[in-house]
Structure formats: C-alpha cells, structure tokens
C-alpha cells in the first residue's frame, strides 16, 4: 500500500492526514489569507473614509487570490506523494484545490470530494481511515 492522503480544507486552514503502512500522520496548514482587508483611517462615526485609504476591489481580489495560491501550493506540497487523495470541507476551497491539483497533473489521484461541516482532527482522521478501508 502506498501513501493515501485525505484532507479537510477551508480558506483558513487545512488538516492533512497521510495514511501509510506505518500509521497515520496529521498536519495542520494555516492559511495567511485575509478575506476582509482592514481599513485604515477614521471610523465612519468620526468622519468619512478617504477613497485612497481603501484598496480598489481588483487590487484586493488579486491579493486574496495570490494568498490563496500560496496556501494551496503548501497543501499540494504536503500531499504530492500520495497515490490517492480524498478532499472534504464546508465551502469552495475543496473545489478550488481540486482545480489546482488538476493544473499540477495530480487531478487523477483525487478519489473523492465531499461537502462536510466543521470537524475535529480525530473525526477527520477517522473519516479518512474509513474512506480508504471502504474503497479497498
């Protein structure tokens, strides 16, 4: 049996579980993505925001996308050697990661994607173990 990997992912963090003959290893990858950029300057109660103090939407989106790409690359680096990958999580991140895996010629290793809510690390590890036992 080669390495199999499963992960729970959202835009804030990924919990990666690698399953090998020797057992399992759980890693957490924290994202540096900042969804809402903080505004500097006066509060709306004290005065108006200057238009120059708020980055343009396309600038904020480019920054957000760049941070996401760095995050996804770190996740991919941690699962690159897996022969089978299962991805689950609550939002869009799992599908975005799958697309990024496909760009890296790793899309064929994805054996499942599932929408699930928040889970503990132990629940994630148990779900991944169960998935790979059932898929034998």
PDB file of N, CA, C and O in Angstrom, residues 74-129:
ATOM      1  N   UNK A  74       1.130  25.107  -0.688  1.00  0.00           N
ATOM      2  CA  UNK A  74       1.633  24.457   0.532  1.00  0.00           C
ATOM      3  C   UNK A  74       0.864  23.160   0.802  1.00  0.00           C
ATOM      4  O   UNK A  74       1.455  22.143   1.186  1.00  0.00           O
ATOM      5  N   UNK A  75      -0.454  23.188   0.588  1.00  0.00           N
ATOM      6  CA  UNK A  75      -1.265  21.982   0.788  1.00  0.00           C
ATOM      7  C   UNK A  75      -0.859  20.913  -0.226  1.00  0.00           C
ATOM      8  O   UNK A  75      -0.656  19.746   0.129  1.00  0.00           O
ATOM      9  N   UNK A  76      -0.705  21.310  -1.488  1.00  0.00           N
ATOM     10  CA  UNK A  76      -0.313  20.349  -2.532  1.00  0.00           C
ATOM     11  C   UNK A  76       1.046  19.738  -2.233  1.00  0.00           C
ATOM     12  O   UNK A  76       1.247  18.538  -2.411  1.00  0.00           O
ATOM     13  N   UNK A  77       1.984  20.543  -1.749  1.00  0.00           N
ATOM     14  CA  UNK A  77       3.310  20.022  -1.410  1.00  0.00           C
ATOM     15  C   UNK A  77       3.219  18.927  -0.347  1.00  0.00           C
ATOM     16  O   UNK A  77       3.980  17.957  -0.378  1.00  0.00           O
ATOM     17  N   UNK A  78       2.252  19.049   0.551  1.00  0.00           N
ATOM     18  CA  UNK A  78       2.125  18.061   1.629  1.00  0.00           C
ATOM     19  C   UNK A  78       1.445  16.769   1.178  1.00  0.00           C
ATOM     20  O   UNK A  78       1.527  15.763   1.870  1.00  0.00           O
ATOM     21  N   UNK A  79       0.761  16.782   0.011  1.00  0.00           N
ATOM     22  CA  UNK A  79       0.068  15.576  -0.458  1.00  0.00           C
ATOM     23  C   UNK A  79       0.579  15.094  -1.815  1.00  0.00           C
ATOM     24  O   UNK A  79       0.054  14.145  -2.380  1.00  0.00           O
ATOM     25  N   UNK A  80       1.624  15.723  -2.325  1.00  0.00           N
ATOM     26  CA  UNK A  80       2.133  15.429  -3.667  1.00  0.00           C
ATOM     27  C   UNK A  80       2.478  13.949  -3.866  1.00  0.00           C
ATOM     28  O   UNK A  80       2.284  13.401  -4.951  1.00  0.00           O
ATOM     29  N   UNK A  81       2.998  13.279  -2.852  1.00  0.00           N
ATOM     30  CA  UNK A  81       3.434  11.890  -2.996  1.00  0.00           C
ATOM     31  C   UNK A  81       2.310  10.875  -2.806  1.00  0.00           C
ATOM     32  O   UNK A  81       2.541   9.679  -2.956  1.00  0.00           O
ATOM     33  N   UNK A  82       1.118  11.313  -2.472  1.00  0.00           N
ATOM     34  CA  UNK A  82       0.001  10.390  -2.233  1.00  0.00           C
ATOM     35  C   UNK A  82      -0.491   9.811  -3.550  1.00  0.00           C
ATOM     36  O   UNK A  82      -0.592  10.509  -4.559  1.00  0.00           O
ATOM     37  N   UNK A  83      -0.807   8.526  -3.529  1.00  0.00           N
ATOM     38  CA  UNK A  83      -1.350   7.898  -4.739  1.00  0.00           C
ATOM     39  C   UNK A  83      -2.860   8.048  -4.827  1.00  0.00           C
ATOM     40  O   UNK A  83      -3.437   7.910  -5.896  1.00  0.00           O
ATOM     41  N   UNK A  84      -3.508   8.335  -3.695  1.00  0.00           N
ATOM     42  CA  UNK A  84      -4.955   8.568  -3.659  1.00  0.00           C
ATOM     43  C   UNK A  84      -5.235   9.700  -2.683  1.00  0.00           C
ATOM     44  O   UNK A  84      -4.666   9.739  -1.591  1.00  0.00           O
ATOM     45  N   UNK A  85      -6.120  10.607  -3.092  1.00  0.00           N
ATOM     46  CA  UNK A  85      -6.416  11.790  -2.282  1.00  0.00           C
ATOM     47  C   UNK A  85      -7.926  11.947  -2.175  1.00  0.00           C
ATOM     48  O   UNK A  85      -8.629  11.884  -3.177  1.00  0.00           O
ATOM     49  N   UNK A  86      -8.402  12.143  -0.953  1.00  0.00           N
ATOM     50  CA  UNK A  86      -9.811  12.472  -0.737  1.00  0.00           C
ATOM     51  C   UNK A  86      -9.856  13.856  -0.075  1.00  0.00           C
ATOM     52  O   UNK A  86      -9.054  14.153   0.809  1.00  0.00           O
ATOM     53  N   UNK A  87     -10.766  14.705  -0.567  1.00  0.00           N
ATOM     54  CA  UNK A  87     -10.853  16.093  -0.114  1.00  0.00           C
ATOM     55  C   UNK A  87     -12.262  16.358   0.403  1.00  0.00           C
ATOM     56  O   UNK A  87     -13.231  15.984  -0.247  1.00  0.00           O
ATOM     57  N   UNK A  88     -12.360  16.977   1.574  1.00  0.00           N
ATOM     58  CA  UNK A  88     -13.667  17.401   2.046  1.00  0.00           C
ATOM     59  C   UNK A  88     -13.565  18.677   2.849  1.00  0.00           C
ATOM     60  O   UNK A  88     -12.496  19.054   3.301  1.00  0.00           O
ATOM     61  N   UNK A  89     -14.699  19.367   2.970  1.00  0.00           N
ATOM     62  CA  UNK A  89     -14.744  20.625   3.680  1.00  0.00           C
ATOM     63  C   UNK A  89     -16.067  21.316   3.438  1.00  0.00           C
ATOM     64  O   UNK A  89     -16.886  20.841   2.654  1.00  0.00           O
ATOM     65  N   UNK A  90     -16.272  22.467   4.099  1.00  0.00           N
ATOM     66  CA  UNK A  90     -17.579  23.121   4.060  1.00  0.00           C
ATOM     67  C   UNK A  90     -17.832  24.046   2.878  1.00  0.00           C
ATOM     68  O   UNK A  90     -18.968  24.297   2.526  1.00  0.00           O
ATOM     69  N   UNK A  91     -16.808  24.589   2.254  1.00  0.00           N
ATOM     70  CA  UNK A  91     -17.038  25.653   1.277  1.00  0.00           C
ATOM     71  C   UNK A  91     -16.419  25.395  -0.078  1.00  0.00           C
ATOM     72  O   UNK A  91     -16.312  24.261  -0.544  1.00  0.00           O
ATOM     73  N   UNK A  92     -15.975  26.472  -0.706  1.00  0.00           N
ATOM     74  CA  UNK A  92     -15.439  26.435  -2.065  1.00  0.00           C
ATOM     75  C   UNK A  92     -14.001  25.932  -2.133  1.00  0.00           C
ATOM     76  O   UNK A  92     -13.539  25.525  -3.198  1.00  0.00           O
ATOM     77  N   UNK A  93     -13.276  25.956  -1.028  1.00  0.00           N
ATOM     78  CA  UNK A  93     -11.846  25.653  -1.040  1.00  0.00           C
ATOM     79  C   UNK A  93     -11.554  24.265  -1.598  1.00  0.00           C
ATOM     80  O   UNK A  93     -10.567  24.080  -2.307  1.00  0.00           O
ATOM     81  N   UNK A  94     -12.408  23.289  -1.306  1.00  0.00           N
ATOM     82  CA  UNK A  94     -12.139  21.923  -1.776  1.00  0.00           C
ATOM     83  C   UNK A  94     -12.171  21.843  -3.299  1.00  0.00           C
ATOM     84  O   UNK A  94     -11.338  21.177  -3.909  1.00  0.00           O
ATOM     85  N   UNK A  95     -13.111  22.545  -3.925  1.00  0.00           N
ATOM     86  CA  UNK A  95     -13.195  22.538  -5.387  1.00  0.00           C
ATOM     87  C   UNK A  95     -12.066  23.359  -6.009  1.00  0.00           C
ATOM     88  O   UNK A  95     -11.523  22.994  -7.049  1.00  0.00           O
ATOM     89  N   UNK A  96     -11.699  24.461  -5.358  1.00  0.00           N
ATOM     90  CA  UNK A  96     -10.585  25.274  -5.840  1.00  0.00           C
ATOM     91  C   UNK A  96      -9.284  24.475  -5.771  1.00  0.00           C
ATOM     92  O   UNK A  96      -8.463  24.536  -6.694  1.00  0.00           O
ATOM     93  N   UNK A  97      -9.102  23.710  -4.694  1.00  0.00           N
ATOM     94  CA  UNK A  97      -7.905  22.885  -4.560  1.00  0.00           C
ATOM     95  C   UNK A  97      -7.881  21.798  -5.635  1.00  0.00           C
ATOM     96  O   UNK A  97      -6.835  21.533  -6.227  1.00  0.00           O
ATOM     97  N   UNK A  98      -9.024  21.182  -5.900  1.00  0.00           N
ATOM     98  CA  UNK A  98      -9.083  20.140  -6.937  1.00  0.00           C
ATOM     99  C   UNK A  98      -8.660  20.707  -8.283  1.00  0.00           C
ATOM    100  O   UNK A  98      -7.876  20.094  -9.015  1.00  0.00           O
ATOM    101  N   UNK A  99      -9.134  21.909  -8.619  1.00  0.00           N
ATOM    102  CA  UNK A  99      -8.741  22.542  -9.889  1.00  0.00           C
ATOM    103  C   UNK A  99      -7.233  22.777  -9.919  1.00  0.00           C
ATOM    104  O   UNK A  99      -6.583  22.591 -10.939  1.00  0.00           O
ATOM    105  N   UNK A 100      -6.689  23.200  -8.787  1.00  0.00           N
ATOM    106  CA  UNK A 100      -5.242  23.457  -8.708  1.00  0.00           C
ATOM    107  C   UNK A 100      -4.457  22.144  -8.835  1.00  0.00           C
ATOM    108  O   UNK A 100      -3.405  22.110  -9.459  1.00  0.00           O
ATOM    109  N   UNK A 101      -4.976  21.063  -8.252  1.00  0.00           N
ATOM    110  CA  UNK A 101      -4.340  19.746  -8.409  1.00  0.00           C
ATOM    111  C   UNK A 101      -4.350  19.324  -9.874  1.00  0.00           C
ATOM    112  O   UNK A 101      -3.368  18.770 -10.374  1.00  0.00           O
ATOM    113  N   UNK A 102      -5.452  19.587 -10.562  1.00  0.00           N
ATOM    114  CA  UNK A 102      -5.542  19.246 -11.987  1.00  0.00           C
ATOM    115  C   UNK A 102      -4.508  20.018 -12.799  1.00  0.00           C
ATOM    116  O   UNK A 102      -3.885  19.467 -13.710  1.00  0.00           O
ATOM    117  N   UNK A 103      -4.279  21.292 -12.468  1.00  0.00           N
ATOM    118  CA  UNK A 103      -3.260  22.085 -13.163  1.00  0.00           C
ATOM    119  C   UNK A 103      -1.865  21.519 -12.929  1.00  0.00           C
ATOM    120  O   UNK A 103      -0.977  21.687 -13.754  1.00  0.00           O
ATOM    121  N   UNK A 104      -1.677  20.857 -11.781  1.00  0.00           N
ATOM    122  CA  UNK A 104      -0.385  20.258 -11.437  1.00  0.00           C
ATOM    123  C   UNK A 104      -0.311  18.787 -11.845  1.00  0.00           C
ATOM    124  O   UNK A 104       0.542  18.050 -11.351  1.00  0.00           O
ATOM    125  N   UNK A 105      -1.220  18.359 -12.717  1.00  0.00           N
ATOM    126  CA  UNK A 105      -1.279  16.973 -13.203  1.00  0.00           C
ATOM    127  C   UNK A 105      -1.449  15.959 -12.074  1.00  0.00           C
ATOM    128  O   UNK A 105      -0.938  14.842 -12.152  1.00  0.00           O
ATOM    129  N   UNK A 106      -2.146  16.344 -11.020  1.00  0.00           N
ATOM    130  CA  UNK A 106      -2.412  15.451  -9.894  1.00  0.00           C
ATOM    131  C   UNK A 106      -3.906  15.182  -9.736  1.00  0.00           C
ATOM    132  O   UNK A 106      -4.315  14.492  -8.810  1.00  0.00           O
ATOM    133  N   UNK A 107      -4.718  15.709 -10.636  1.00  0.00           N
ATOM    134  CA  UNK A 107      -6.168  15.566 -10.543  1.00  0.00           C
ATOM    135  C   UNK A 107      -6.639  14.125 -10.592  1.00  0.00           C
ATOM    136  O   UNK A 107      -7.646  13.768  -9.986  1.00  0.00           O
ATOM    137  N   UNK A 108      -5.908  13.271 -11.301  1.00  0.00           N
ATOM    138  CA  UNK A 108      -6.279  11.859 -11.405  1.00  0.00           C
ATOM    139  C   UNK A 108      -6.162  11.097 -10.101  1.00  0.00           C
ATOM    140  O   UNK A 108      -6.721  10.005  -9.964  1.00  0.00           O
ATOM    141  N   UNK A 109      -5.442  11.651  -9.150  1.00  0.00           N
ATOM    142  CA  UNK A 109      -5.278  10.990  -7.852  1.00  0.00           C
ATOM    143  C   UNK A 109      -6.428  11.281  -6.894  1.00  0.00           C
ATOM    144  O   UNK A 109      -6.535  10.658  -5.841  1.00  0.00           O
ATOM    145  N   UNK A 110      -7.270  12.266  -7.224  1.00  0.00           N
ATOM    146  CA  UNK A 110      -8.401  12.616  -6.365  1.00  0.00           C
ATOM    147  C   UNK A 110      -9.472  11.546  -6.531  1.00  0.00           C
ATOM    148  O   UNK A 110      -9.997  11.338  -7.613  1.00  0.00           O
ATOM    149  N   UNK A 111      -9.748  10.829  -5.434  1.00  0.00           N
ATOM    150  CA  UNK A 111     -10.712   9.723  -5.487  1.00  0.00           C
ATOM    151  C   UNK A 111     -12.049  10.088  -4.864  1.00  0.00           C
ATOM    152  O   UNK A 111     -12.983   9.309  -4.915  1.00  0.00           O
ATOM    153  N   UNK A 112     -12.148  11.285  -4.290  1.00  0.00           N
ATOM    154  CA  UNK A 112     -13.415  11.703  -3.711  1.00  0.00           C
ATOM    155  C   UNK A 112     -13.384  13.127  -3.206  1.00  0.00           C
ATOM    156  O   UNK A 112     -12.352  13.612  -2.757  1.00  0.00           O
ATOM    157  N   UNK A 113     -14.537  13.782  -3.340  1.00  0.00           N
ATOM    158  CA  UNK A 113     -14.741  15.128  -2.786  1.00  0.00           C
ATOM    159  C   UNK A 113     -16.108  15.112  -2.122  1.00  0.00           C
ATOM    160  O   UNK A 113     -17.064  14.598  -2.682  1.00  0.00           O
ATOM    161  N   UNK A 114     -16.152  15.665  -0.907  1.00  0.00           N
ATOM    162  CA  UNK A 114     -17.407  15.635  -0.162  1.00  0.00           C
ATOM    163  C   UNK A 114     -17.572  16.931   0.622  1.00  0.00           C
ATOM    164  O   UNK A 114     -16.601  17.478   1.142  1.00  0.00           O
ATOM    165  N   UNK A 115     -18.802  17.409   0.695  1.00  0.00           N
ATOM    166  CA  UNK A 115     -19.105  18.598   1.494  1.00  0.00           C
ATOM    167  C   UNK A 115     -19.444  18.158   2.913  1.00  0.00           C
ATOM    168  O   UNK A 115     -20.345  17.329   3.109  1.00  0.00           O
ATOM    169  N   UNK A 116     -18.681  18.657   3.873  1.00  0.00           N
ATOM    170  CA  UNK A 116     -18.935  18.377   5.290  1.00  0.00           C
ATOM    171  C   UNK A 116     -18.739  19.669   6.068  1.00  0.00           C
ATOM    172  O   UNK A 116     -18.103  20.597   5.599  1.00  0.00           O
ATOM    173  N   UNK A 117     -19.280  19.702   7.281  1.00  0.00           N
ATOM    174  CA  UNK A 117     -19.156  20.873   8.131  1.00  0.00           C
ATOM    175  C   UNK A 117     -17.865  20.775   8.944  1.00  0.00           C
ATOM    176  O   UNK A 117     -17.020  19.920   8.703  1.00  0.00           O
ATOM    177  N   UNK A 118     -17.720  21.622   9.940  1.00  0.00           N
ATOM    178  CA  UNK A 118     -16.535  21.593  10.809  1.00  0.00           C
ATOM    179  C   UNK A 118     -16.411  20.239  11.494  1.00  0.00           C
ATOM    180  O   UNK A 118     -17.406  19.622  11.854  1.00  0.00           O
ATOM    181  N   UNK A 119     -15.164  19.798  11.664  1.00  0.00           N
ATOM    182  CA  UNK A 119     -14.876  18.517  12.306  1.00  0.00           C
ATOM    183  C   UNK A 119     -13.622  18.662  13.156  1.00  0.00           C
ATOM    184  O   UNK A 119     -12.766  19.494  12.862  1.00  0.00           O
ATOM    185  N   UNK A 120     -13.502  17.801  14.177  1.00  0.00           N
ATOM    186  CA  UNK A 120     -12.268  17.766  14.969  1.00  0.00           C
ATOM    187  C   UNK A 120     -11.211  16.992  14.181  1.00  0.00           C
ATOM    188  O   UNK A 120     -11.525  16.267  13.237  1.00  0.00           O
ATOM    189  N   UNK A 121      -9.953  17.145  14.602  1.00  0.00           N
ATOM    190  CA  UNK A 121      -8.873  16.406  13.939  1.00  0.00           C
ATOM    191  C   UNK A 121      -9.118  14.899  14.004  1.00  0.00           C
ATOM    192  O   UNK A 121      -8.866  14.184  13.035  1.00  0.00           O
ATOM    193  N   UNK A 122      -9.615  14.408  15.144  1.00  0.00           N
ATOM    194  CA  UNK A 122      -9.870  12.973  15.295  1.00  0.00           C
ATOM    195  C   UNK A 122     -10.996  12.513  14.374  1.00  0.00           C
ATOM    196  O   UNK A 122     -10.936  11.425  13.806  1.00  0.00           O
ATOM    197  N   UNK A 123     -12.035  13.329  14.221  1.00  0.00           N
ATOM    198  CA  UNK A 123     -13.126  12.990  13.303  1.00  0.00           C
ATOM    199  C   UNK A 123     -12.624  12.956  11.859  1.00  0.00           C
ATOM    200  O   UNK A 123     -13.007  12.075  11.085  1.00  0.00           O
ATOM    201  N   UNK A 124     -11.754  13.896  11.518  1.00  0.00           N
ATOM    202  CA  UNK A 124     -11.189  13.946  10.166  1.00  0.00           C
ATOM    203  C   UNK A 124     -10.373  12.686   9.898  1.00  0.00           C
ATOM    204  O   UNK A 124     -10.545  12.025   8.870  1.00  0.00           O
ATOM    205  N   UNK A 125      -9.475  12.336  10.843  1.00  0.00           N
ATOM    206  CA  UNK A 125      -8.639  11.147  10.675  1.00  0.00           C
ATOM    207  C   UNK A 125      -9.494   9.886  10.560  1.00  0.00           C
ATOM    208  O   UNK A 125      -9.240   9.024   9.712  1.00  0.00           O
ATOM    209  N   UNK A 126     -10.533   9.769  11.395  1.00  0.00           N
ATOM    210  CA  UNK A 126     -11.415   8.593  11.354  1.00  0.00           C
ATOM    211  C   UNK A 126     -12.148   8.517  10.015  1.00  0.00           C
ATOM    212  O   UNK A 126     -12.278   7.433   9.426  1.00  0.00           O
ATOM    213  N   UNK A 127     -12.609   9.644   9.518  1.00  0.00           N
ATOM    214  CA  UNK A 127     -13.330   9.672   8.240  1.00  0.00           C
ATOM    215  C   UNK A 127     -12.413   9.246   7.092  1.00  0.00           C
ATOM    216  O   UNK A 127     -12.820   8.496   6.205  1.00  0.00           O
ATOM    217  N   UNK A 128     -11.179   9.692   7.117  1.00  0.00           N
ATOM    218  CA  UNK A 128     -10.222   9.332   6.069  1.00  0.00           C
ATOM    219  C   UNK A 128      -9.877   7.849   6.144  1.00  0.00           C
ATOM    220  O   UNK A 128      -9.858   7.155   5.124  1.00  0.00           O
ATOM    221  N   UNK A 129      -9.625   7.344   7.356  1.00  0.00           N
ATOM    222  CA  UNK A 129      -9.359   5.900   7.523  1.00  0.00           C
ATOM    223  C   UNK A 129     -10.527   5.092   6.973  1.00  0.00           C
ATOM    224  O   UNK A 129     -10.345   4.136   6.225  1.00  0.00           O
TER     225      UNK A 129
END
